[in-house]
């Protein structure tokens, strides 16, 4: 029997970005808050000292900061009629582990979604007609709008000290920013980061083609910054070790560098690390969560009773805990019924690698940050007329110089042998004069009836619990979208004067070994209809009203941007609803 | 249901998987701090082979020198220490596939479902090197490291193309492991045993863990002038001990 701990007001499962935001907001409201985190505590200065944090083998190749697959993994198949097999080592995405979650090792590319993204089905149907969407595409409106979220985007950007150039302040379009973005209430808190050579060439060429390039919004500091909680960050030094790594320089916005120091000072907050929640407990009615059960490193099982449960783990783990706790009806793709596991999505990325004359171009690819570079947004969302193209969705494309780490980034022209003297020479000749964007084509993945999560019927984790099974493949819509975007991207490199431009289209089948991004989305989505969504517009579970589920698992489909800005804005939005409405009258905020 | 035994197993996994305060703890009042909880890196010191036998090591050095041959400017894989790197890696967690999901059954899947091999990297090398030795002696009359450079290259080309089959181990899989591990040894930080004297980094102009490029980010199309630095510093910063 689990040992029972004293009851608390709020228990938070997973102390990453949204867990930290929720904990801060609810502790601020006077509630006793306990966070439970599966992984270890991570401390900026001592876990990632600049003296050895820049170790490509240890962190990038051997995955030191991530969950170990032996702790838990997933099974994967492309099609419903295949047998799913376990992911034995990580590939297509990297599940985070530890305090700070993915916020520790992200690139800090900090975007807002487009206003039309939040009403995708309505918007696309109105513009192109219902028949334009593939029959098995299950995209939905979110139930929340850009205008709802704007103040919360703003809060997150000021928390993080996001460096960028506004393109639209209260409807006024500004030169140098993204003219397609939704209106923002004020400028970014910091100016853009400095742009390296490749990004400035890209900007010039993109302008020449008629596009409106702008610096990528970055959670890496362009200058020293003190955030509204009084926490200070230092200027980024462009060391080129962001994604997969921790920043010991206090230059990357992470929960540790922006919010945890202030949260820890609150006497009504505490956290447990190295403790894994195995279940959300329900009362006899099944309509009310009574708290959670977790296991510590000694194998002791504990029960933490709570009045309010915030589930804020990584996408798939949110879905897994709902399924294992019997909350919400599991999705059944055959019957097209149920909600938990539906509308699971990832991303559609591709790259263009360009080779320039080594006698004329030196790019210094190692002078980099997770989010320095130039992007264009002409082909994102519905910023262009999809009518002639026969697909929906899109993405930003950009020359973003994230790293010159040589194991990962040593491009050679096609046709070069994979080893031997010719390979060695090609690496040497091209390292300084090739451009291989860390983020190239960052495209959307829309949702489909046969792309979903459920529990595997065979493989188990170390606790004997079924692994989550991923069924996912690319659909024609995304393949067409990627071809169109990759071609547009390549035209810009051609205009920059590259000797050779290599298009690496994303092609099916979806491959679990090829890293795209860690932006898994959906599976416990928000919406307006309890028969097609697990959560209402406030991230509140339709069945268990004292459970809120934050994170990208709430996205009904994945738009063409990095998700963290929206993930965080949704957390602030939900926290505001809890504080303003739920606490006064605990219950369903929306009539189901 | 979760039983006591699986909890104990899970506890062992946690120790392996955690890099920070490895025991569950309660944190309140202040940010926890302990000196270097993530453990400083180990410097893979020169010395005897830790995983390879002397015969295996000679072959791996020869393989490394064909995958990355020496030239007039830059040493090859052997002198760059790539075999030492692989030796230390195979002796460590990588060699035993520590942390990976190792529950069976191991079924053959599609390429898109990823590797489903029961062999750890250490087992793959042990079996692969033994099979390569048998192949070379039977087909070419000598051990791999005794062959001419052309014979070695031809053997590698056949392995790459899947034209050589080994008994009991996937020959192409063994080649793919080499093709991943040798360049990793050439380009990873010298503390891991390869990239000796940062030769891989010097070859391409990667400055290593130099960390502050604020003065250089705006200097477009200018070659960065400073030599590389390793986690262990630079040899010419360290006075010789008498």
JSON list of N, CA and C in Angstrom, two decimals, chain B residues 159-226:
[
{"chain": "B", "resi": 159, "resn": "UNK", "atom": "N", "xyz": [32.09, -4.64, -47.81]},
{"chain": "B", "resi": 159, "resn": "UNK", "atom": "CA", "xyz": [31.28, -4.63, -46.57]},
{"chain": "B", "resi": 159, "resn": "UNK", "atom": "C", "xyz": [30.17, -3.58, -46.69]},
{"chain": "B", "resi": 160, "resn": "UNK", "atom": "N", "xyz": [30.54, -2.41, -47.17]},
{"chain": "B", "resi": 160, "resn": "UNK", "atom": "CA", "xyz": [29.58, -1.31, -47.30]},
{"chain": "B", "resi": 160, "resn": "UNK", "atom": "C", "xyz": [28.44, -1.71, -48.23]},
{"chain": "B", "resi": 161, "resn": "UNK", "atom": "N", "xyz": [28.79, -2.41, -49.33]},
{"chain": "B", "resi": 161, "resn": "UNK", "atom": "CA", "xyz": [27.79, -2.76, -50.33]},
{"chain": "B", "resi": 161, "resn": "UNK", "atom": "C", "xyz": [26.99, -4.01, -49.95]},
{"chain": "B", "resi": 162, "resn": "UNK", "atom": "N", "xyz": [27.33, -4.61, -48.81]},
{"chain": "B", "resi": 162, "resn": "UNK", "atom": "CA", "xyz": [26.61, -5.81, -48.42]},
{"chain": "B", "resi": 162, "resn": "UNK", "atom": "C", "xyz": [27.04, -7.04, -49.18]},
{"chain": "B", "resi": 163, "resn": "UNK", "atom": "N", "xyz": [28.23, -6.99, -49.79]},
{"chain": "B", "resi": 163, "resn": "UNK", "atom": "CA", "xyz": [28.68, -8.13, -50.60]},
{"chain": "B", "resi": 163, "resn": "UNK", "atom": "C", "xyz": [29.42, -9.17, -49.77]},
{"chain": "B", "resi": 164, "resn": "UNK", "atom": "N", "xyz": [29.71, -8.83, -48.52]},
{"chain": "B", "resi": 164, "resn": "UNK", "atom": "CA", "xyz": [30.33, -9.81, -47.63]},
{"chain": "B", "resi": 164, "resn": "UNK", "atom": "C", "xyz": [29.33, -10.13, -46.53]},
{"chain": "B", "resi": 165, "resn": "UNK", "atom": "N", "xyz": [29.11, -11.43, -46.30]},
{"chain": "B", "resi": 165, "resn": "UNK", "atom": "CA", "xyz": [28.22, -11.85, -45.21]},
{"chain": "B", "resi": 165, "resn": "UNK", "atom": "C", "xyz": [29.07, -12.49, -44.12]},
{"chain": "B", "resi": 166, "resn": "UNK", "atom": "N", "xyz": [28.77, -12.16, -42.87]},
{"chain": "B", "resi": 166, "resn": "UNK", "atom": "CA", "xyz": [29.45, -12.80, -41.74]},
{"chain": "B", "resi": 166, "resn": "UNK", "atom": "C", "xyz": [28.51, -13.82, -41.12]},
{"chain": "B", "resi": 167, "resn": "UNK", "atom": "N", "xyz": [29.10, -14.82, -40.49]},
{"chain": "B", "resi": 167, "resn": "UNK", "atom": "CA", "xyz": [28.28, -15.78, -39.73]},
{"chain": "B", "resi": 167, "resn": "UNK", "atom": "C", "xyz": [27.90, -15.18, -38.38]},
{"chain": "B", "resi": 168, "resn": "UNK", "atom": "N", "xyz": [26.64, -15.16, -38.08]},
{"chain": "B", "resi": 168, "resn": "UNK", "atom": "CA", "xyz": [26.20, -14.81, -36.72]},
{"chain": "B", "resi": 168, "resn": "UNK", "atom": "C", "xyz": [26.25, -13.33, -36.39]},
{"chain": "B", "resi": 169, "resn": "UNK", "atom": "N", "xyz": [26.63, -12.48, -37.32]},
{"chain": "B", "resi": 169, "resn": "UNK", "atom": "CA", "xyz": [26.62, -11.04, -37.06]},
{"chain": "B", "resi": 169, "resn": "UNK", "atom": "C", "xyz": [26.44, -10.31, -38.39]},
{"chain": "B", "resi": 170, "resn": "UNK", "atom": "N", "xyz": [25.72, -9.21, -38.33]},
{"chain": "B", "resi": 170, "resn": "UNK", "atom": "CA", "xyz": [25.39, -8.45, -39.53]},
{"chain": "B", "resi": 170, "resn": "UNK", "atom": "C", "xyz": [26.62, -7.67, -40.00]},
{"chain": "B", "resi": 171, "resn": "UNK", "atom": "N", "xyz": [27.20, -8.09, -41.13]},
{"chain": "B", "resi": 171, "resn": "UNK", "atom": "CA", "xyz": [28.44, -7.46, -41.60]},
{"chain": "B", "resi": 171, "resn": "UNK", "atom": "C", "xyz": [28.24, -5.99, -41.92]},
{"chain": "B", "resi": 172, "resn": "UNK", "atom": "N", "xyz": [27.13, -5.68, -42.57]},
{"chain": "B", "resi": 172, "resn": "UNK", "atom": "CA", "xyz": [26.88, -4.29, -42.93]},
{"chain": "B", "resi": 172, "resn": "UNK", "atom": "C", "xyz": [26.62, -3.45, -41.68]},
{"chain": "B", "resi": 173, "resn": "UNK", "atom": "N", "xyz": [25.95, -4.04, -40.68]},
{"chain": "B", "resi": 173, "resn": "UNK", "atom": "CA", "xyz": [25.71, -3.34, -39.42]},
{"chain": "B", "resi": 173, "resn": "UNK", "atom": "C", "xyz": [27.03, -3.01, -38.72]},
{"chain": "B", "resi": 174, "resn": "UNK", "atom": "N", "xyz": [27.97, -3.96, -38.79]},
{"chain": "B", "resi": 174, "resn": "UNK", "atom": "CA", "xyz": [29.29, -3.74, -38.21]},
{"chain": "B", "resi": 174, "resn": "UNK", "atom": "C", "xyz": [30.00, -2.59, -38.94]},
{"chain": "B", "resi": 175, "resn": "UNK", "atom": "N", "xyz": [29.91, -2.59, -40.25]},
{"chain": "B", "resi": 175, "resn": "UNK", "atom": "CA", "xyz": [30.51, -1.50, -41.02]},
{"chain": "B", "resi": 175, "resn": "UNK", "atom": "C", "xyz": [29.87, -0.15, -40.66]},
{"chain": "B", "resi": 176, "resn": "UNK", "atom": "N", "xyz": [28.54, -0.15, -40.56]},
{"chain": "B", "resi": 176, "resn": "UNK", "atom": "CA", "xyz": [27.84, 1.10, -40.22]},
{"chain": "B", "resi": 176, "resn": "UNK", "atom": "C", "xyz": [28.28, 1.63, -38.85]},
{"chain": "B", "resi": 177, "resn": "UNK", "atom": "N", "xyz": [28.52, 0.71, -37.91]},
{"chain": "B", "resi": 177, "resn": "UNK", "atom": "CA", "xyz": [28.99, 1.14, -36.58]},
{"chain": "B", "resi": 177, "resn": "UNK", "atom": "C", "xyz": [30.36, 1.80, -36.69]},
{"chain": "B", "resi": 178, "resn": "UNK", "atom": "N", "xyz": [31.24, 1.18, -37.50]},
{"chain": "B", "resi": 178, "resn": "UNK", "atom": "CA", "xyz": [32.56, 1.79, -37.71]},
{"chain": "B", "resi": 178, "resn": "UNK", "atom": "C", "xyz": [32.45, 3.18, -38.33]},
{"chain": "B", "resi": 179, "resn": "UNK", "atom": "N", "xyz": [31.54, 3.28, -39.29]},
{"chain": "B", "resi": 179, "resn": "UNK", "atom": "CA", "xyz": [31.40, 4.53, -40.02]},
{"chain": "B", "resi": 179, "resn": "UNK", "atom": "C", "xyz": [30.82, 5.64, -39.14]},
{"chain": "B", "resi": 180, "resn": "UNK", "atom": "N", "xyz": [30.17, 5.26, -38.09]},
{"chain": "B", "resi": 180, "resn": "UNK", "atom": "CA", "xyz": [29.67, 6.23, -37.12]},
{"chain": "B", "resi": 180, "resn": "UNK", "atom": "C", "xyz": [30.75, 6.52, -36.07]},
{"chain": "B", "resi": 181, "resn": "UNK", "atom": "N", "xyz": [31.38, 5.48, -35.57]},
{"chain": "B", "resi": 181, "resn": "UNK", "atom": "CA", "xyz": [32.25, 5.64, -34.41]},
{"chain": "B", "resi": 181, "resn": "UNK", "atom": "C", "xyz": [33.61, 6.25, -34.76]},
{"chain": "B", "resi": 182, "resn": "UNK", "atom": "N", "xyz": [34.16, 5.92, -35.92]},
{"chain": "B", "resi": 182, "resn": "UNK", "atom": "CA", "xyz": [35.49, 6.46, -36.25]},
{"chain": "B", "resi": 182, "resn": "UNK", "atom": "C", "xyz": [35.44, 7.99, -36.39]},
{"chain": "B", "resi": 183, "resn": "UNK", "atom": "N", "xyz": [34.50, 8.54, -37.21]},
{"chain": "B", "resi": 183, "resn": "UNK", "atom": "CA", "xyz": [34.44, 10.02, -37.27]},
{"chain": "B", "resi": 183, "resn": "UNK", "atom": "C", "xyz": [34.08, 10.66, -35.92]},
{"chain": "B", "resi": 184, "resn": "UNK", "atom": "N", "xyz": [33.28, 9.98, -35.10]},
{"chain": "B", "resi": 184, "resn": "UNK", "atom": "CA", "xyz": [33.01, 10.53, -33.77]},
{"chain": "B", "resi": 184, "resn": "UNK", "atom": "C", "xyz": [34.29, 10.65, -32.97]},
{"chain": "B", "resi": 185, "resn": "UNK", "atom": "N", "xyz": [35.17, 9.66, -33.13]},
{"chain": "B", "resi": 185, "resn": "UNK", "atom": "CA", "xyz": [36.46, 9.73, -32.45]},
{"chain": "B", "resi": 185, "resn": "UNK", "atom": "C", "xyz": [37.33, 10.85, -33.01]},
{"chain": "B", "resi": 186, "resn": "UNK", "atom": "N", "xyz": [37.19, 11.10, -34.29]},
{"chain": "B", "resi": 186, "resn": "UNK", "atom": "CA", "xyz": [38.01, 12.12, -34.96]},
{"chain": "B", "resi": 186, "resn": "UNK", "atom": "C", "xyz": [37.57, 13.53, -34.55]},
{"chain": "B", "resi": 187, "resn": "UNK", "atom": "N", "xyz": [36.28, 13.70, -34.28]},
{"chain": "B", "resi": 187, "resn": "UNK", "atom": "CA", "xyz": [35.74, 15.05, -34.06]},
{"chain": "B", "resi": 187, "resn": "UNK", "atom": "C", "xyz": [35.26, 15.33, -32.63]},
{"chain": "B", "resi": 188, "resn": "UNK", "atom": "N", "xyz": [35.22, 14.32, -31.76]},
{"chain": "B", "resi": 188, "resn": "UNK", "atom": "CA", "xyz": [34.76, 14.62, -30.40]},
{"chain": "B", "resi": 188, "resn": "UNK", "atom": "C", "xyz": [35.91, 15.20, -29.59]},
{"chain": "B", "resi": 189, "resn": "UNK", "atom": "N", "xyz": [35.59, 15.72, -28.44]},
{"chain": "B", "resi": 189, "resn": "UNK", "atom": "CA", "xyz": [36.62, 16.35, -27.62]},
{"chain": "B", "resi": 189, "resn": "UNK", "atom": "C", "xyz": [37.73, 15.35, -27.28]},
{"chain": "B", "resi": 190, "resn": "UNK", "atom": "N", "xyz": [38.98, 15.79, -27.29]},
{"chain": "B", "resi": 190, "resn": "UNK", "atom": "CA", "xyz": [40.10, 14.87, -27.01]},
{"chain": "B", "resi": 190, "resn": "UNK", "atom": "C", "xyz": [40.00, 14.17, -25.66]},
{"chain": "B", "resi": 191, "resn": "UNK", "atom": "N", "xyz": [39.21, 14.70, -24.74]},
{"chain": "B", "resi": 191, "resn": "UNK", "atom": "CA", "xyz": [39.10, 13.99, -23.45]},
{"chain": "B", "resi": 191, "resn": "UNK", "atom": "C", "xyz": [38.54, 12.59, -23.64]},
{"chain": "B", "resi": 192, "resn": "UNK", "atom": "N", "xyz": [37.89, 12.33, -24.76]},
{"chain": "B", "resi": 192, "resn": "UNK", "atom": "CA", "xyz": [37.33, 10.99, -24.98]},
{"chain": "B", "resi": 192, "resn": "UNK", "atom": "C", "xyz": [38.33, 10.04, -25.64]},
{"chain": "B", "resi": 193, "resn": "UNK", "atom": "N", "xyz": [39.53, 10.50, -25.91]},
{"chain": "B", "resi": 193, "resn": "UNK", "atom": "CA", "xyz": [40.57, 9.58, -26.37]},
{"chain": "B", "resi": 193, "resn": "UNK", "atom": "C", "xyz": [40.93, 9.73, -27.84]},
{"chain": "B", "resi": 194, "resn": "UNK", "atom": "N", "xyz": [40.05, 10.31, -28.64]},
{"chain": "B", "resi": 194, "resn": "UNK", "atom": "CA", "xyz": [40.36, 10.53, -30.05]},
{"chain": "B", "resi": 194, "resn": "UNK", "atom": "C", "xyz": [40.72, 11.99, -30.29]},
{"chain": "B", "resi": 195, "resn": "UNK", "atom": "N", "xyz": [40.69, 12.41, -31.59]},
{"chain": "B", "resi": 195, "resn": "UNK", "atom": "CA", "xyz": [40.95, 13.81, -31.93]},
{"chain": "B", "resi": 195, "resn": "UNK", "atom": "C", "xyz": [42.21, 14.32, -31.22]},
{"chain": "B", "resi": 196, "resn": "UNK", "atom": "N", "xyz": [43.24, 13.48, -31.26]},
{"chain": "B", "resi": 196, "resn": "UNK", "atom": "CA", "xyz": [44.47, 13.75, -30.51]},
{"chain": "B", "resi": 196, "resn": "UNK", "atom": "C", "xyz": [45.10, 15.07, -30.95]},
{"chain": "B", "resi": 197, "resn": "UNK", "atom": "N", "xyz": [45.42, 15.88, -29.98]},
{"chain": "B", "resi": 197, "resn": "UNK", "atom": "CA", "xyz": [45.96, 17.22, -30.25]},
{"chain": "B", "resi": 197, "resn": "UNK", "atom": "C", "xyz": [44.99, 18.04, -31.11]},
{"chain": "B", "resi": 198, "resn": "UNK", "atom": "N", "xyz": [43.72, 17.67, -31.05]},
{"chain": "B", "resi": 198, "resn": "UNK", "atom": "CA", "xyz": [42.65, 18.40, -31.76]},
{"chain": "B", "resi": 198, "resn": "UNK", "atom": "C", "xyz": [42.88, 18.43, -33.27]},
{"chain": "B", "resi": 199, "resn": "UNK", "atom": "N", "xyz": [43.46, 17.36, -33.80]},
{"chain": "B", "resi": 199, "resn": "UNK", "atom": "CA", "xyz": [43.78, 17.36, -35.24]},
{"chain": "B", "resi": 199, "resn": "UNK", "atom": "C", "xyz": [42.52, 17.44, -36.10]},
{"chain": "B", "resi": 200, "resn": "UNK", "atom": "N", "xyz": [41.43, 16.79, -35.65]},
{"chain": "B", "resi": 200, "resn": "UNK", "atom": "CA", "xyz": [40.20, 16.85, -36.43]},
{"chain": "B", "resi": 200, "resn": "UNK", "atom": "C", "xyz": [39.66, 18.26, -36.48]},
{"chain": "B", "resi": 201, "resn": "UNK", "atom": "N", "xyz": [39.73, 18.96, -35.36]},
{"chain": "B", "resi": 201, "resn": "UNK", "atom": "CA", "xyz": [39.22, 20.33, -35.29]},
{"chain": "B", "resi": 201, "resn": "UNK", "atom": "C", "xyz": [40.11, 21.29, -36.08]},
{"chain": "B", "resi": 202, "resn": "UNK", "atom": "N", "xyz": [41.43, 21.07, -35.99]},
{"chain": "B", "resi": 202, "resn": "UNK", "atom": "CA", "xyz": [42.34, 21.94, -36.75]},
{"chain": "B", "resi": 202, "resn": "UNK", "atom": "C", "xyz": [42.09, 21.80, -38.25]},
{"chain": "B", "resi": 203, "resn": "UNK", "atom": "N", "xyz": [41.78, 20.56, -38.67]},
{"chain": "B", "resi": 203, "resn": "UNK", "atom": "CA", "xyz": [41.61, 20.31, -40.09]},
{"chain": "B", "resi": 203, "resn": "UNK", "atom": "C", "xyz": [40.49, 21.19, -40.68]},
{"chain": "B", "resi": 204, "resn": "UNK", "atom": "N", "xyz": [39.42, 21.37, -39.92]},
{"chain": "B", "resi": 204, "resn": "UNK", "atom": "CA", "xyz": [38.27, 22.10, -40.46]},
{"chain": "B", "resi": 204, "resn": "UNK", "atom": "C", "xyz": [38.17, 23.53, -39.93]},
{"chain": "B", "resi": 205, "resn": "UNK", "atom": "N", "xyz": [38.90, 23.84, -38.87]},
{"chain": "B", "resi": 205, "resn": "UNK", "atom": "CA", "xyz": [38.81, 25.18, -38.31]},
{"chain": "B", "resi": 205, "resn": "UNK", "atom": "C", "xyz": [37.74, 25.34, -37.25]},
{"chain": "B", "resi": 206, "resn": "UNK", "atom": "N", "xyz": [37.40, 24.22, -36.57]},
{"chain": "B", "resi": 206, "resn": "UNK", "atom": "CA", "xyz": [36.44, 24.31, -35.46]},
{"chain": "B", "resi": 206, "resn": "UNK", "atom": "C", "xyz": [37.20, 24.65, -34.19]},
{"chain": "B", "resi": 207, "resn": "UNK", "atom": "N", "xyz": [36.78, 25.73, -33.48]},
{"chain": "B", "resi": 207, "resn": "UNK", "atom": "CA", "xyz": [37.59, 26.17, -32.33]},
{"chain": "B", "resi": 207, "resn": "UNK", "atom": "C", "xyz": [37.32, 25.42, -31.03]},
{"chain": "B", "resi": 208, "resn": "UNK", "atom": "N", "xyz": [36.52, 24.35, -31.07]},
{"chain": "B", "resi": 208, "resn": "UNK", "atom": "CA", "xyz": [36.31, 23.57, -29.85]},
{"chain": "B", "resi": 208, "resn": "UNK", "atom": "C", "xyz": [35.39, 24.28, -28.88]},
{"chain": "B", "resi": 209, "resn": "UNK", "atom": "N", "xyz": [35.77, 24.28, -27.60]},
{"chain": "B", "resi": 209, "resn": "UNK", "atom": "CA", "xyz": [34.85, 24.82, -26.61]},
{"chain": "B", "resi": 209, "resn": "UNK", "atom": "C", "xyz": [35.11, 26.30, -26.32]},
{"chain": "B", "resi": 210, "resn": "UNK", "atom": "N", "xyz": [35.82, 26.98, -27.18]},
{"chain": "B", "resi": 210, "resn": "UNK", "atom": "CA", "xyz": [35.87, 28.44, -27.06]},
{"chain": "B", "resi": 210, "resn": "UNK", "atom": "C", "xyz": [34.44, 28.91, -27.00]},
{"chain": "B", "resi": 211, "resn": "UNK", "atom": "N", "xyz": [34.14, 29.85, -26.24]},
{"chain": "B", "resi": 211, "resn": "UNK", "atom": "CA", "xyz": [32.80, 29.94, -25.76]},
{"chain": "B", "resi": 211, "resn": "UNK", "atom": "C", "xyz": [32.19, 31.31, -26.01]},
{"chain": "B", "resi": 212, "resn": "UNK", "atom": "N", "xyz": [33.04, 32.27, -26.26]},
{"chain": "B", "resi": 212, "resn": "UNK", "atom": "CA", "xyz": [32.52, 33.63, -26.38]},
{"chain": "B", "resi": 212, "resn": "UNK", "atom": "C", "xyz": [32.94, 34.21, -27.73]},
{"chain": "B", "resi": 213, "resn": "UNK", "atom": "N", "xyz": [31.97, 34.27, -28.63]},
{"chain": "B", "resi": 213, "resn": "UNK", "atom": "CA", "xyz": [32.25, 34.81, -29.98]},
{"chain": "B", "resi": 213, "resn": "UNK", "atom": "C", "xyz": [31.57, 36.17, -30.19]},
{"chain": "B", "resi": 214, "resn": "UNK", "atom": "N", "xyz": [31.28, 36.86, -29.10]},
{"chain": "B", "resi": 214, "resn": "UNK", "atom": "CA", "xyz": [30.57, 38.15, -29.25]},
{"chain": "B", "resi": 214, "resn": "UNK", "atom": "C", "xyz": [31.37, 39.13, -30.11]},
{"chain": "B", "resi": 215, "resn": "UNK", "atom": "N", "xyz": [32.70, 39.04, -30.02]},
{"chain": "B", "resi": 215, "resn": "UNK", "atom": "CA", "xyz": [33.52, 39.98, -30.80]},
{"chain": "B", "resi": 215, "resn": "UNK", "atom": "C", "xyz": [33.64, 39.53, -32.26]},
{"chain": "B", "resi": 216, "resn": "UNK", "atom": "N", "xyz": [33.11, 38.35, -32.58]},
{"chain": "B", "resi": 216, "resn": "UNK", "atom": "CA", "xyz": [33.35, 37.86, -33.93]},
{"chain": "B", "resi": 216, "resn": "UNK", "atom": "C", "xyz": [32.07, 37.63, -34.73]},
{"chain": "B", "resi": 217, "resn": "UNK", "atom": "N", "xyz": [30.92, 37.61, -34.06]},
{"chain": "B", "resi": 217, "resn": "UNK", "atom": "CA", "xyz": [29.67, 37.29, -34.77]},
{"chain": "B", "resi": 217, "resn": "UNK", "atom": "C", "xyz": [29.39, 38.31, -35.86]},
{"chain": "B", "resi": 218, "resn": "UNK", "atom": "N", "xyz": [29.80, 39.56, -35.65]},
{"chain": "B", "resi": 218, "resn": "UNK", "atom": "CA", "xyz": [29.55, 40.59, -36.64]},
{"chain": "B", "resi": 218, "resn": "UNK", "atom": "C", "xyz": [30.65, 40.72, -37.68]},
{"chain": "B", "resi": 219, "resn": "UNK", "atom": "N", "xyz": [31.71, 39.95, -37.55]},
{"chain": "B", "resi": 219, "resn": "UNK", "atom": "CA", "xyz": [32.82, 40.04, -38.51]},
{"chain": "B", "resi": 219, "resn": "UNK", "atom": "C", "xyz": [32.58, 39.02, -39.62]},
{"chain": "B", "resi": 220, "resn": "UNK", "atom": "N", "xyz": [31.85, 39.49, -40.62]},
{"chain": "B", "resi": 220, "resn": "UNK", "atom": "CA", "xyz": [31.37, 38.57, -41.65]},
{"chain": "B", "resi": 220, "resn": "UNK", "atom": "C", "xyz": [32.44, 38.23, -42.67]},
{"chain": "B", "resi": 221, "resn": "UNK", "atom": "N", "xyz": [32.43, 36.96, -43.06]},
{"chain": "B", "resi": 221, "resn": "UNK", "atom": "CA", "xyz": [33.34, 36.47, -44.11]},
{"chain": "B", "resi": 221, "resn": "UNK", "atom": "C", "xyz": [34.81, 36.64, -43.74]},
{"chain": "B", "resi": 222, "resn": "UNK", "atom": "N", "xyz": [35.08, 36.62, -42.43]},
{"chain": "B", "resi": 222, "resn": "UNK", "atom": "CA", "xyz": [36.48, 36.64, -41.97]},
{"chain": "B", "resi": 222, "resn": "UNK", "atom": "C", "xyz": [36.75, 35.34, -41.24]},
{"chain": "B", "resi": 223, "resn": "UNK", "atom": "N", "xyz": [37.85, 34.73, -41.56]},
{"chain": "B", "resi": 223, "resn": "UNK", "atom": "CA", "xyz": [38.18, 33.46, -40.93]},
{"chain": "B", "resi": 223, "resn": "UNK", "atom": "C", "xyz": [38.54, 33.69, -39.47]},
{"chain": "B", "resi": 224, "resn": "UNK", "atom": "N", "xyz": [37.92, 32.89, -38.59]},
{"chain": "B", "resi": 224, "resn": "UNK", "atom": "CA", "xyz": [38.21, 32.99, -37.16]},
{"chain": "B", "resi": 224, "resn": "UNK", "atom": "C", "xyz": [39.66, 32.59, -36.91]},
{"chain": "B", "resi": 225, "resn": "UNK", "atom": "N", "xyz": [40.43, 33.43, -36.24]},
{"chain": "B", "resi": 225, "resn": "UNK", "atom": "CA", "xyz": [41.89, 33.23, -36.26]},
{"chain": "B", "resi": 225, "resn": "UNK", "atom": "C", "xyz": [42.46, 32.33, -35.15]},
{"chain": "B", "resi": 226, "resn": "UNK", "atom": "N", "xyz": [41.67, 32.03, -34.13]},
{"chain": "B", "resi": 226, "resn": "UNK", "atom": "CA", "xyz": [42.30, 31.42, -32.94]},
{"chain": "B", "resi": 226, "resn": "UNK", "atom": "C", "xyz": [42.25, 29.90, -33.00]}
]
